[in-house]
């Protein structure tokens, strides 16, 4: 719910604000807010459990994934960019199995593939109505997927293998990410232009704050889910959320019907059934 709200506001910022071209700055505000919230959450807790070099890896991959994903929206419509991000599930699953040694049944693998297929079909239906593909946007989206797959699995090992708390992971990962994006925005001059842009418009600043706060609450629940169920389950949930993003776009902004929506719905239903049966077989 909260991430869905943040996506709606983010699309509003990217598409409806005249003169907006500060995608890295949105990523910076997001990372700074997460860092501050993580620091408050950690409080006077025991000393850090995760090694700094792992947090640096999470932070830099987080910065790349967050920033590149937003830059991709310059070249793609929001629904198409959302669908391309859904392909994250497969590289996360592959890395989780090969790198962390997690074991998944054939049903879970097929369910993951069907979830991605469902997201792709929903997006194809959207693109058939309003095509706006661009090779640069696609390339950025795939680069974003690689960074996010590394980030998810590094977070997985911190939360589940090293016993780090959710707030500790959010503090250190986002702090490293914020440092990387801050340096980038200063060197490119984007930050110097973005500050007067947002300060001159209370409307733009309010949208930015609402978007960042709602996304923080959603990301907190996401991290807690990852701690309890692992990276693949958490990413599967976000894949469903991305499908919902496309569905809500269709519901709130009526468009002609496409058969791709029906095919995607069938794939999603089968994926959910397979995933439920796999968890039942595990006794989960």
PDB file of C-alpha atoms in Angstrom:
ATOM      1  CA  UNK A   1       0.000   0.000   0.000  1.00  0.00           C
ATOM      2  CA  UNK A   2       2.677   2.504   1.005  1.00  0.00           C
ATOM      3  CA  UNK A   3       5.008   1.674  -1.881  1.00  0.00           C
ATOM      4  CA  UNK A   4       2.055   1.862  -4.249  1.00  0.00           C
ATOM      5  CA  UNK A   5       1.297   5.372  -2.966  1.00  0.00           C
ATOM      6  CA  UNK A   6       4.929   6.385  -3.413  1.00  0.00           C
ATOM      7  CA  UNK A   7       4.883   5.103  -7.017  1.00  0.00           C
ATOM      8  CA  UNK A   8       1.794   7.157  -7.808  1.00  0.00           C
ATOM      9  CA  UNK A   9       3.376  10.327  -6.388  1.00  0.00           C
ATOM     10  CA  UNK A  10       6.708   9.568  -8.062  1.00  0.00           C
ATOM     11  CA  UNK A  11       5.053   9.307 -11.472  1.00  0.00           C
ATOM     12  CA  UNK A  12       3.325  12.597 -10.745  1.00  0.00           C
ATOM     13  CA  UNK A  13       6.704  14.203  -9.953  1.00  0.00           C
ATOM     14  CA  UNK A  14       8.402  12.794 -13.053  1.00  0.00           C
ATOM     15  CA  UNK A  15       5.619  13.548 -15.514  1.00  0.00           C
ATOM     16  CA  UNK A  16       3.542  16.448 -14.151  1.00  0.00           C
ATOM     17  CA  UNK A  17       6.096  18.871 -12.663  1.00  0.00           C
ATOM     18  CA  UNK A  18       7.169  21.421 -15.322  1.00  0.00           C
ATOM     19  CA  UNK A  19      10.927  21.573 -15.754  1.00  0.00           C
ATOM     20  CA  UNK A  20      11.678  18.549 -13.560  1.00  0.00           C
ATOM     21  CA  UNK A  21      14.948  16.787 -14.409  1.00  0.00           C
ATOM     22  CA  UNK A  22      16.396  15.878 -11.010  1.00  0.00           C
ATOM     23  CA  UNK A  23      16.078  12.113 -10.764  1.00  0.00           C
ATOM     24  CA  UNK A  24      19.317  11.572  -8.825  1.00  0.00           C
ATOM     25  CA  UNK A  25      18.208  14.206  -6.290  1.00  0.00           C
ATOM     26  CA  UNK A  26      15.002  12.241  -5.612  1.00  0.00           C
ATOM     27  CA  UNK A  27      17.208   9.195  -4.985  1.00  0.00           C
ATOM     28  CA  UNK A  28      19.434  11.257  -2.653  1.00  0.00           C
ATOM     29  CA  UNK A  29      16.506  12.505  -0.533  1.00  0.00           C
ATOM     30  CA  UNK A  30      15.193   8.943  -0.311  1.00  0.00           C
ATOM     31  CA  UNK A  31      18.555   7.573   0.864  1.00  0.00           C
ATOM     32  CA  UNK A  32      19.098  10.388   3.389  1.00  0.00           C
ATOM     33  CA  UNK A  33      15.635   9.844   4.894  1.00  0.00           C
ATOM     34  CA  UNK A  34      16.269   6.100   5.178  1.00  0.00           C
ATOM     35  CA  UNK A  35      19.632   6.749   6.833  1.00  0.00           C
ATOM     36  CA  UNK A  36      18.081   9.091   9.418  1.00  0.00           C
ATOM     37  CA  UNK A  37      15.236   6.649  10.134  1.00  0.00           C
ATOM     38  CA  UNK A  38      17.698   3.782  10.489  1.00  0.00           C
ATOM     39  CA  UNK A  39      19.784   5.825  12.943  1.00  0.00           C
ATOM     40  CA  UNK A  40      16.704   6.549  15.056  1.00  0.00           C
ATOM     41  CA  UNK A  41      15.720   2.882  14.933  1.00  0.00           C
ATOM     42  CA  UNK A  42      19.160   1.671  16.005  1.00  0.00           C
ATOM     43  CA  UNK A  43      19.241   4.106  18.948  1.00  0.00           C
ATOM     44  CA  UNK A  44      21.572   2.857  21.671  1.00  0.00           C
ATOM     45  CA  UNK A  45      21.478  -0.751  20.477  1.00  0.00           C
ATOM     46  CA  UNK A  46      24.463  -3.063  20.675  1.00  0.00           C
ATOM     47  CA  UNK A  47      27.444  -2.553  18.385  1.00  0.00           C
ATOM     48  CA  UNK A  48      27.225  -3.191  14.650  1.00  0.00           C
ATOM     49  CA  UNK A  49      27.074  -6.875  13.625  1.00  0.00           C
ATOM     50  CA  UNK A  50      27.548  -6.585   9.853  1.00  0.00           C
ATOM     51  CA  UNK A  51      31.000  -5.883   8.343  1.00  0.00           C
ATOM     52  CA  UNK A  52      31.485  -2.450   6.773  1.00  0.00           C
ATOM     53  CA  UNK A  53      32.726  -3.819   3.445  1.00  0.00           C
ATOM     54  CA  UNK A  54      29.464  -5.745   2.987  1.00  0.00           C
ATOM     55  CA  UNK A  55      27.460  -2.627   3.871  1.00  0.00           C
ATOM     56  CA  UNK A  56      29.532  -0.680   1.351  1.00  0.00           C
ATOM     57  CA  UNK A  57      28.602  -3.241  -1.299  1.00  0.00           C
ATOM     58  CA  UNK A  58      24.917  -2.978  -0.385  1.00  0.00           C
ATOM     59  CA  UNK A  59      25.092   0.811  -0.348  1.00  0.00           C
ATOM     60  CA  UNK A  60      26.781   1.264  -3.718  1.00  0.00           C
ATOM     61  CA  UNK A  61      24.563  -1.318  -5.428  1.00  0.00           C
ATOM     62  CA  UNK A  62      21.552   0.370  -3.778  1.00  0.00           C
ATOM     63  CA  UNK A  63      22.669   3.767  -5.076  1.00  0.00           C
ATOM     64  CA  UNK A  64      23.136   2.398  -8.601  1.00  0.00           C
ATOM     65  CA  UNK A  65      19.828   0.557  -8.607  1.00  0.00           C
ATOM     66  CA  UNK A  66      17.871   3.476  -7.176  1.00  0.00           C
ATOM     67  CA  UNK A  67      19.403   6.115  -9.435  1.00  0.00           C
ATOM     68  CA  UNK A  68      19.475   4.162 -12.700  1.00  0.00           C
ATOM     69  CA  UNK A  69      15.896   3.017 -12.176  1.00  0.00           C
ATOM     70  CA  UNK A  70      14.750   6.633 -11.923  1.00  0.00           C
ATOM     71  CA  UNK A  71      16.880   7.795 -14.865  1.00  0.00           C
ATOM     72  CA  UNK A  72      15.286   5.068 -17.013  1.00  0.00           C
ATOM     73  CA  UNK A  73      11.915   6.833 -16.650  1.00  0.00           C
ATOM     74  CA  UNK A  74      13.298   9.652 -18.794  1.00  0.00           C
ATOM     75  CA  UNK A  75      13.175   7.254 -21.746  1.00  0.00           C
ATOM     76  CA  UNK A  76      10.260   4.920 -20.875  1.00  0.00           C
ATOM     77  CA  UNK A  77       6.711   5.408 -19.711  1.00  0.00           C
ATOM     78  CA  UNK A  78       6.155   4.605 -16.046  1.00  0.00           C
ATOM     79  CA  UNK A  79       4.274   1.340 -16.616  1.00  0.00           C
ATOM     80  CA  UNK A  80       6.929  -0.004 -18.995  1.00  0.00           C
ATOM     81  CA  UNK A  81       9.740   0.901 -16.598  1.00  0.00           C
ATOM     82  CA  UNK A  82       7.874  -0.783 -13.744  1.00  0.00           C
ATOM     83  CA  UNK A  83       7.455  -3.979 -15.748  1.00  0.00           C
ATOM     84  CA  UNK A  84      11.133  -4.098 -16.698  1.00  0.00           C
ATOM     85  CA  UNK A  85      12.017  -3.799 -13.013  1.00  0.00           C
ATOM     86  CA  UNK A  86       9.904  -6.897 -12.352  1.00  0.00           C
ATOM     87  CA  UNK A  87      12.526  -8.973 -14.150  1.00  0.00           C
ATOM     88  CA  UNK A  88      14.589  -8.534 -10.961  1.00  0.00           C
ATOM     89  CA  UNK A  89      13.000 -11.686  -9.531  1.00  0.00           C
ATOM     90  CA  UNK A  90      14.900 -14.088 -11.790  1.00  0.00           C
ATOM     91  CA  UNK A  91      18.457 -12.718 -11.227  1.00  0.00           C
ATOM     92  CA  UNK A  92      17.730 -12.501  -7.476  1.00  0.00           C
ATOM     93  CA  UNK A  93      16.624 -16.143  -7.435  1.00  0.00           C
ATOM     94  CA  UNK A  94      19.638 -17.248  -9.514  1.00  0.00           C
ATOM     95  CA  UNK A  95      22.125 -15.375  -7.312  1.00  0.00           C
ATOM     96  CA  UNK A  96      20.411 -16.617  -4.153  1.00  0.00           C
ATOM     97  CA  UNK A  97      20.769 -20.228  -5.286  1.00  0.00           C
ATOM     98  CA  UNK A  98      24.310 -19.974  -6.705  1.00  0.00           C
ATOM     99  CA  UNK A  99      25.860 -17.511  -4.262  1.00  0.00           C
ATOM    100  CA  UNK A 100      24.058 -18.055  -0.941  1.00  0.00           C
ATOM    101  CA  UNK A 101      23.270 -21.733  -1.458  1.00  0.00           C
ATOM    102  CA  UNK A 102      19.514 -21.348  -0.997  1.00  0.00           C
ATOM    103  CA  UNK A 103      17.477 -24.265  -2.345  1.00  0.00           C
ATOM    104  CA  UNK A 104      14.224 -23.753  -4.270  1.00  0.00           C
ATOM    105  CA  UNK A 105      11.825 -26.316  -5.660  1.00  0.00           C
ATOM    106  CA  UNK A 106      10.903 -26.600  -9.328  1.00  0.00           C
ATOM    107  CA  UNK A 107       7.454 -25.212  -8.479  1.00  0.00           C
ATOM    108  CA  UNK A 108       8.986 -22.084  -6.941  1.00  0.00           C
ATOM    109  CA  UNK A 109      11.219 -21.535  -9.970  1.00  0.00           C
ATOM    110  CA  UNK A 110       8.288 -21.941 -12.366  1.00  0.00           C
ATOM    111  CA  UNK A 111       6.170 -19.637 -10.188  1.00  0.00           C
ATOM    112  CA  UNK A 112       8.916 -16.984 -10.320  1.00  0.00           C
ATOM    113  CA  UNK A 113       9.094 -17.243 -14.113  1.00  0.00           C
ATOM    114  CA  UNK A 114       5.318 -16.972 -14.405  1.00  0.00           C
ATOM    115  CA  UNK A 115       5.223 -13.900 -12.140  1.00  0.00           C
ATOM    116  CA  UNK A 116       7.767 -12.199 -14.384  1.00  0.00           C
ATOM    117  CA  UNK A 117       5.818 -13.308 -17.463  1.00  0.00           C
ATOM    118  CA  UNK A 118       2.617 -11.897 -15.962  1.00  0.00           C
ATOM    119  CA  UNK A 119       4.297  -8.564 -15.291  1.00  0.00           C
ATOM    120  CA  UNK A 120       5.683  -8.520 -18.831  1.00  0.00           C
ATOM    121  CA  UNK A 121       2.280  -9.267 -20.357  1.00  0.00           C
ATOM    122  CA  UNK A 122       0.613  -6.494 -18.375  1.00  0.00           C
ATOM    123  CA  UNK A 123       3.320  -4.142 -19.564  1.00  0.00           C
ATOM    124  CA  UNK A 124       2.976  -5.268 -23.178  1.00  0.00           C
ATOM    125  CA  UNK A 125      -0.712  -4.477 -22.986  1.00  0.00           C
ATOM    126  CA  UNK A 126       0.169  -1.000 -21.720  1.00  0.00           C
ATOM    127  CA  UNK A 127       2.791  -0.523 -24.424  1.00  0.00           C
ATOM    128  CA  UNK A 128       0.395  -1.613 -27.170  1.00  0.00           C
ATOM    129  CA  UNK A 129      -1.793   1.318 -26.158  1.00  0.00           C
ATOM    130  CA  UNK A 130       0.982   3.852 -25.616  1.00  0.00           C
ATOM    131  CA  UNK A 131       4.317   2.582 -26.960  1.00  0.00           C
ATOM    132  CA  UNK A 132       7.337   4.540 -25.793  1.00  0.00           C
ATOM    133  CA  UNK A 133      10.204   2.070 -25.775  1.00  0.00           C
ATOM    134  CA  UNK A 134      13.705   3.489 -26.108  1.00  0.00           C
ATOM    135  CA  UNK A 135      16.946   1.448 -26.241  1.00  0.00           C
ATOM    136  CA  UNK A 136      18.649   3.685 -23.662  1.00  0.00           C
ATOM    137  CA  UNK A 137      15.776   3.211 -21.204  1.00  0.00           C
ATOM    138  CA  UNK A 138      15.883  -0.560 -21.646  1.00  0.00           C
ATOM    139  CA  UNK A 139      19.664  -0.650 -21.156  1.00  0.00           C
ATOM    140  CA  UNK A 140      19.397   1.451 -17.979  1.00  0.00           C
ATOM    141  CA  UNK A 141      16.628  -0.793 -16.663  1.00  0.00           C
ATOM    142  CA  UNK A 142      18.727  -3.938 -17.141  1.00  0.00           C
ATOM    143  CA  UNK A 143      21.723  -2.290 -15.459  1.00  0.00           C
ATOM    144  CA  UNK A 144      19.374  -1.395 -12.599  1.00  0.00           C
ATOM    145  CA  UNK A 145      18.282  -5.053 -12.361  1.00  0.00           C
ATOM    146  CA  UNK A 146      21.853  -6.261 -11.972  1.00  0.00           C
ATOM    147  CA  UNK A 147      22.580  -3.763  -9.193  1.00  0.00           C
ATOM    148  CA  UNK A 148      19.340  -4.589  -7.357  1.00  0.00           C
ATOM    149  CA  UNK A 149      19.972  -8.338  -7.570  1.00  0.00           C
ATOM    150  CA  UNK A 150      23.366  -7.859  -5.875  1.00  0.00           C
ATOM    151  CA  UNK A 151      21.796  -5.560  -3.279  1.00  0.00           C
ATOM    152  CA  UNK A 152      18.977  -7.985  -2.410  1.00  0.00           C
ATOM    153  CA  UNK A 153      21.296 -10.942  -1.884  1.00  0.00           C
ATOM    154  CA  UNK A 154      23.795  -8.944   0.173  1.00  0.00           C
ATOM    155  CA  UNK A 155      20.914  -7.776   2.378  1.00  0.00           C
ATOM    156  CA  UNK A 156      19.693 -11.368   2.595  1.00  0.00           C
ATOM    157  CA  UNK A 157      23.009 -12.604   3.964  1.00  0.00           C
ATOM    158  CA  UNK A 158      23.224  -9.695   6.443  1.00  0.00           C
ATOM    159  CA  UNK A 159      19.705 -10.241   7.789  1.00  0.00           C
ATOM    160  CA  UNK A 160      19.499 -14.034   7.773  1.00  0.00           C
ATOM    161  CA  UNK A 161      23.083 -15.298   8.001  1.00  0.00           C
ATOM    162  CA  UNK A 162      24.678 -12.629  10.197  1.00  0.00           C
ATOM    163  CA  UNK A 163      21.618 -11.791  12.322  1.00  0.00           C
ATOM    164  CA  UNK A 164      21.743  -8.031  11.689  1.00  0.00           C
ATOM    165  CA  UNK A 165      18.704  -5.999  12.684  1.00  0.00           C
ATOM    166  CA  UNK A 166      16.474  -4.338  10.114  1.00  0.00           C
ATOM    167  CA  UNK A 167      17.350  -0.859  11.412  1.00  0.00           C
ATOM    168  CA  UNK A 168      21.086  -1.566  11.343  1.00  0.00           C
ATOM    169  CA  UNK A 169      20.904  -2.692   7.727  1.00  0.00           C
ATOM    170  CA  UNK A 170      18.820   0.349   6.759  1.00  0.00           C
ATOM    171  CA  UNK A 171      21.227   2.713   8.533  1.00  0.00           C
ATOM    172  CA  UNK A 172      24.530   1.536   7.082  1.00  0.00           C
ATOM    173  CA  UNK A 173      23.340   0.475   3.617  1.00  0.00           C
ATOM    174  CA  UNK A 174      21.545   3.751   2.972  1.00  0.00           C
ATOM    175  CA  UNK A 175      24.361   5.820   4.489  1.00  0.00           C
ATOM    176  CA  UNK A 176      26.867   4.377   2.006  1.00  0.00           C
ATOM    177  CA  UNK A 177      24.356   4.798  -0.793  1.00  0.00           C
ATOM    178  CA  UNK A 178      23.656   8.419   0.183  1.00  0.00           C
ATOM    179  CA  UNK A 179      27.372   9.231   0.193  1.00  0.00           C
ATOM    180  CA  UNK A 180      27.766   7.818  -3.324  1.00  0.00           C
ATOM    181  CA  UNK A 181      24.747   9.712  -4.717  1.00  0.00           C
ATOM    182  CA  UNK A 182      25.716  12.939  -2.899  1.00  0.00           C
ATOM    183  CA  UNK A 183      29.144  12.902  -4.531  1.00  0.00           C
ATOM    184  CA  UNK A 184      27.549  12.230  -7.921  1.00  0.00           C
ATOM    185  CA  UNK A 185      24.985  15.040  -7.663  1.00  0.00           C
ATOM    186  CA  UNK A 186      27.634  17.530  -6.528  1.00  0.00           C
ATOM    187  CA  UNK A 187      30.079  16.581  -9.301  1.00  0.00           C
ATOM    188  CA  UNK A 188      27.411  16.754 -12.027  1.00  0.00           C
ATOM    189  CA  UNK A 189      25.942  20.001 -10.713  1.00  0.00           C
ATOM    190  CA  UNK A 190      22.464  18.504 -10.382  1.00  0.00           C
ATOM    191  CA  UNK A 191      22.192  19.210  -6.647  1.00  0.00           C
ATOM    192  CA  UNK A 192      22.995  22.901  -7.095  1.00  0.00           C
ATOM    193  CA  UNK A 193      20.134  23.201  -9.610  1.00  0.00           C
ATOM    194  CA  UNK A 194      17.693  20.952  -7.726  1.00  0.00           C
ATOM    195  CA  UNK A 195      17.794  22.827  -4.400  1.00  0.00           C
ATOM    196  CA  UNK A 196      16.385  26.136  -5.757  1.00  0.00           C
ATOM    197  CA  UNK A 197      13.883  24.178  -7.910  1.00  0.00           C
ATOM    198  CA  UNK A 198      12.295  22.461  -4.898  1.00  0.00           C
ATOM    199  CA  UNK A 199      12.617  25.443  -2.538  1.00  0.00           C
ATOM    200  CA  UNK A 200      10.823  27.681  -5.048  1.00  0.00           C
ATOM    201  CA  UNK A 201       7.826  25.331  -5.251  1.00  0.00           C
ATOM    202  CA  UNK A 202       6.054  24.208  -2.063  1.00  0.00           C
ATOM    203  CA  UNK A 203       3.974  21.880  -4.228  1.00  0.00           C
ATOM    204  CA  UNK A 204       7.064  20.096  -5.595  1.00  0.00           C
ATOM    205  CA  UNK A 205       8.678  19.913  -2.153  1.00  0.00           C
ATOM    206  CA  UNK A 206       5.509  18.465  -0.592  1.00  0.00           C
ATOM    207  CA  UNK A 207       5.289  15.811  -3.307  1.00  0.00           C
ATOM    208  CA  UNK A 208       8.928  14.889  -2.752  1.00  0.00           C
ATOM    209  CA  UNK A 209       8.441  14.525   1.021  1.00  0.00           C
ATOM    210  CA  UNK A 210       5.201  12.516   0.714  1.00  0.00           C
ATOM    211  CA  UNK A 211       6.819  10.243  -1.854  1.00  0.00           C
ATOM    212  CA  UNK A 212       9.917   9.659   0.301  1.00  0.00           C
ATOM    213  CA  UNK A 213       8.010   9.075   3.566  1.00  0.00           C
ATOM    214  CA  UNK A 214       5.517   6.637   2.056  1.00  0.00           C
ATOM    215  CA  UNK A 215       8.310   4.757   0.319  1.00  0.00           C
ATOM    216  CA  UNK A 216      10.231   4.539   3.606  1.00  0.00           C
ATOM    217  CA  UNK A 217       7.317   2.887   5.414  1.00  0.00           C
ATOM    218  CA  UNK A 218       6.874   0.421   2.551  1.00  0.00           C
ATOM    219  CA  UNK A 219      10.603  -0.345   2.406  1.00  0.00           C
ATOM    220  CA  UNK A 220      10.691  -0.943   6.166  1.00  0.00           C
ATOM    221  CA  UNK A 221       8.002  -3.610   5.843  1.00  0.00           C
ATOM    222  CA  UNK A 222       9.849  -5.034   2.830  1.00  0.00           C
ATOM    223  CA  UNK A 223      13.096  -5.363   4.800  1.00  0.00           C
ATOM    224  CA  UNK A 224      11.241  -7.037   7.684  1.00  0.00           C
ATOM    225  CA  UNK A 225       9.702  -9.473   5.202  1.00  0.00           C
ATOM    226  CA  UNK A 226      13.145 -10.241   3.749  1.00  0.00           C
ATOM    227  CA  UNK A 227      14.475 -10.924   7.259  1.00  0.00           C
ATOM    228  CA  UNK A 228      11.718 -13.456   7.946  1.00  0.00           C
ATOM    229  CA  UNK A 229      11.283 -15.076   4.530  1.00  0.00           C
ATOM    230  CA  UNK A 230      14.346 -14.306   2.390  1.00  0.00           C
ATOM    231  CA  UNK A 231      15.159 -12.245  -0.697  1.00  0.00           C
ATOM    232  CA  UNK A 232      13.240 -14.326  -3.240  1.00  0.00           C
ATOM    233  CA  UNK A 233       9.943 -14.245  -1.308  1.00  0.00           C
ATOM    234  CA  UNK A 234      10.322 -10.509  -0.700  1.00  0.00           C
ATOM    235  CA  UNK A 235      11.032  -9.823  -4.367  1.00  0.00           C
ATOM    236  CA  UNK A 236       8.060 -12.011  -5.366  1.00  0.00           C
ATOM    237  CA  UNK A 237       5.843  -9.730  -3.269  1.00  0.00           C
ATOM    238  CA  UNK A 238       7.284  -6.641  -4.954  1.00  0.00           C
ATOM    239  CA  UNK A 239       6.664  -8.257  -8.345  1.00  0.00           C
ATOM    240  CA  UNK A 240       2.988  -8.575  -7.446  1.00  0.00           C
ATOM    241  CA  UNK A 241       3.024  -4.936  -6.365  1.00  0.00           C
ATOM    242  CA  UNK A 242       4.439  -3.917  -9.737  1.00  0.00           C
ATOM    243  CA  UNK A 243       1.658  -5.809 -11.489  1.00  0.00           C
ATOM    244  CA  UNK A 244      -0.767  -3.893  -9.276  1.00  0.00           C
ATOM    245  CA  UNK A 245       0.892  -0.632 -10.370  1.00  0.00           C
ATOM    246  CA  UNK A 246       0.019  -1.394 -14.000  1.00  0.00           C
ATOM    247  CA  UNK A 247      -3.487  -2.583 -13.064  1.00  0.00           C
ATOM    248  CA  UNK A 248      -4.174   0.579 -11.052  1.00  0.00           C
ATOM    249  CA  UNK A 249      -2.929   2.702 -13.938  1.00  0.00           C
ATOM    250  CA  UNK A 250      -5.459   0.943 -16.134  1.00  0.00           C
ATOM    251  CA  UNK A 251      -8.233   1.365 -13.520  1.00  0.00           C
ATOM    252  CA  UNK A 252      -7.659   5.047 -12.755  1.00  0.00           C
ATOM    253  CA  UNK A 253      -6.894   6.049 -16.320  1.00  0.00           C
ATOM    254  CA  UNK A 254      -9.291   3.934 -18.476  1.00  0.00           C
ATOM    255  CA  UNK A 255      -7.797   2.570 -21.680  1.00  0.00           C
ATOM    256  CA  UNK A 256      -8.978   0.217 -24.449  1.00  0.00           C
ATOM    257  CA  UNK A 257      -8.828  -3.454 -23.429  1.00  0.00           C
ATOM    258  CA  UNK A 258      -5.871  -5.591 -24.504  1.00  0.00           C
ATOM    259  CA  UNK A 259      -5.784  -9.393 -24.465  1.00  0.00           C
ATOM    260  CA  UNK A 260      -2.354  -9.142 -22.853  1.00  0.00           C
ATOM    261  CA  UNK A 261      -4.062  -8.230 -19.569  1.00  0.00           C
ATOM    262  CA  UNK A 262      -6.070 -11.482 -19.631  1.00  0.00           C
ATOM    263  CA  UNK A 263      -2.992 -13.601 -20.435  1.00  0.00           C
ATOM    264  CA  UNK A 264      -1.038 -11.861 -17.672  1.00  0.00           C
ATOM    265  CA  UNK A 265      -3.834 -12.521 -15.189  1.00  0.00           C
ATOM    266  CA  UNK A 266      -3.786 -16.232 -16.008  1.00  0.00           C
ATOM    267  CA  UNK A 267       0.006 -16.382 -15.538  1.00  0.00           C
ATOM    268  CA  UNK A 268      -0.300 -14.600 -12.216  1.00  0.00           C
ATOM    269  CA  UNK A 269      -3.045 -16.929 -10.962  1.00  0.00           C
ATOM    270  CA  UNK A 270      -1.032 -20.050 -11.877  1.00  0.00           C
ATOM    271  CA  UNK A 271       2.097 -18.561 -10.268  1.00  0.00           C
ATOM    272  CA  UNK A 272       0.268 -17.906  -6.998  1.00  0.00           C
ATOM    273  CA  UNK A 273      -1.157 -21.442  -6.940  1.00  0.00           C
ATOM    274  CA  UNK A 274       2.268 -22.998  -7.574  1.00  0.00           C
ATOM    275  CA  UNK A 275       3.916 -20.794  -4.944  1.00  0.00           C
ATOM    276  CA  UNK A 276       1.240 -21.628  -2.356  1.00  0.00           C
ATOM    277  CA  UNK A 277       1.620 -25.373  -3.029  1.00  0.00           C
ATOM    278  CA  UNK A 278       5.402 -25.130  -2.749  1.00  0.00           C
ATOM    279  CA  UNK A 279       5.184 -23.366   0.624  1.00  0.00           C
ATOM    280  CA  UNK A 280       2.617 -25.912   1.826  1.00  0.00           C
ATOM    281  CA  UNK A 281       4.971 -28.748   0.827  1.00  0.00           C
ATOM    282  CA  UNK A 282       7.728 -27.068   2.873  1.00  0.00           C
ATOM    283  CA  UNK A 283       5.381 -26.844   5.828  1.00  0.00           C
ATOM    284  CA  UNK A 284       5.521 -23.026   5.690  1.00  0.00           C
TER     285      UNK A 284
END
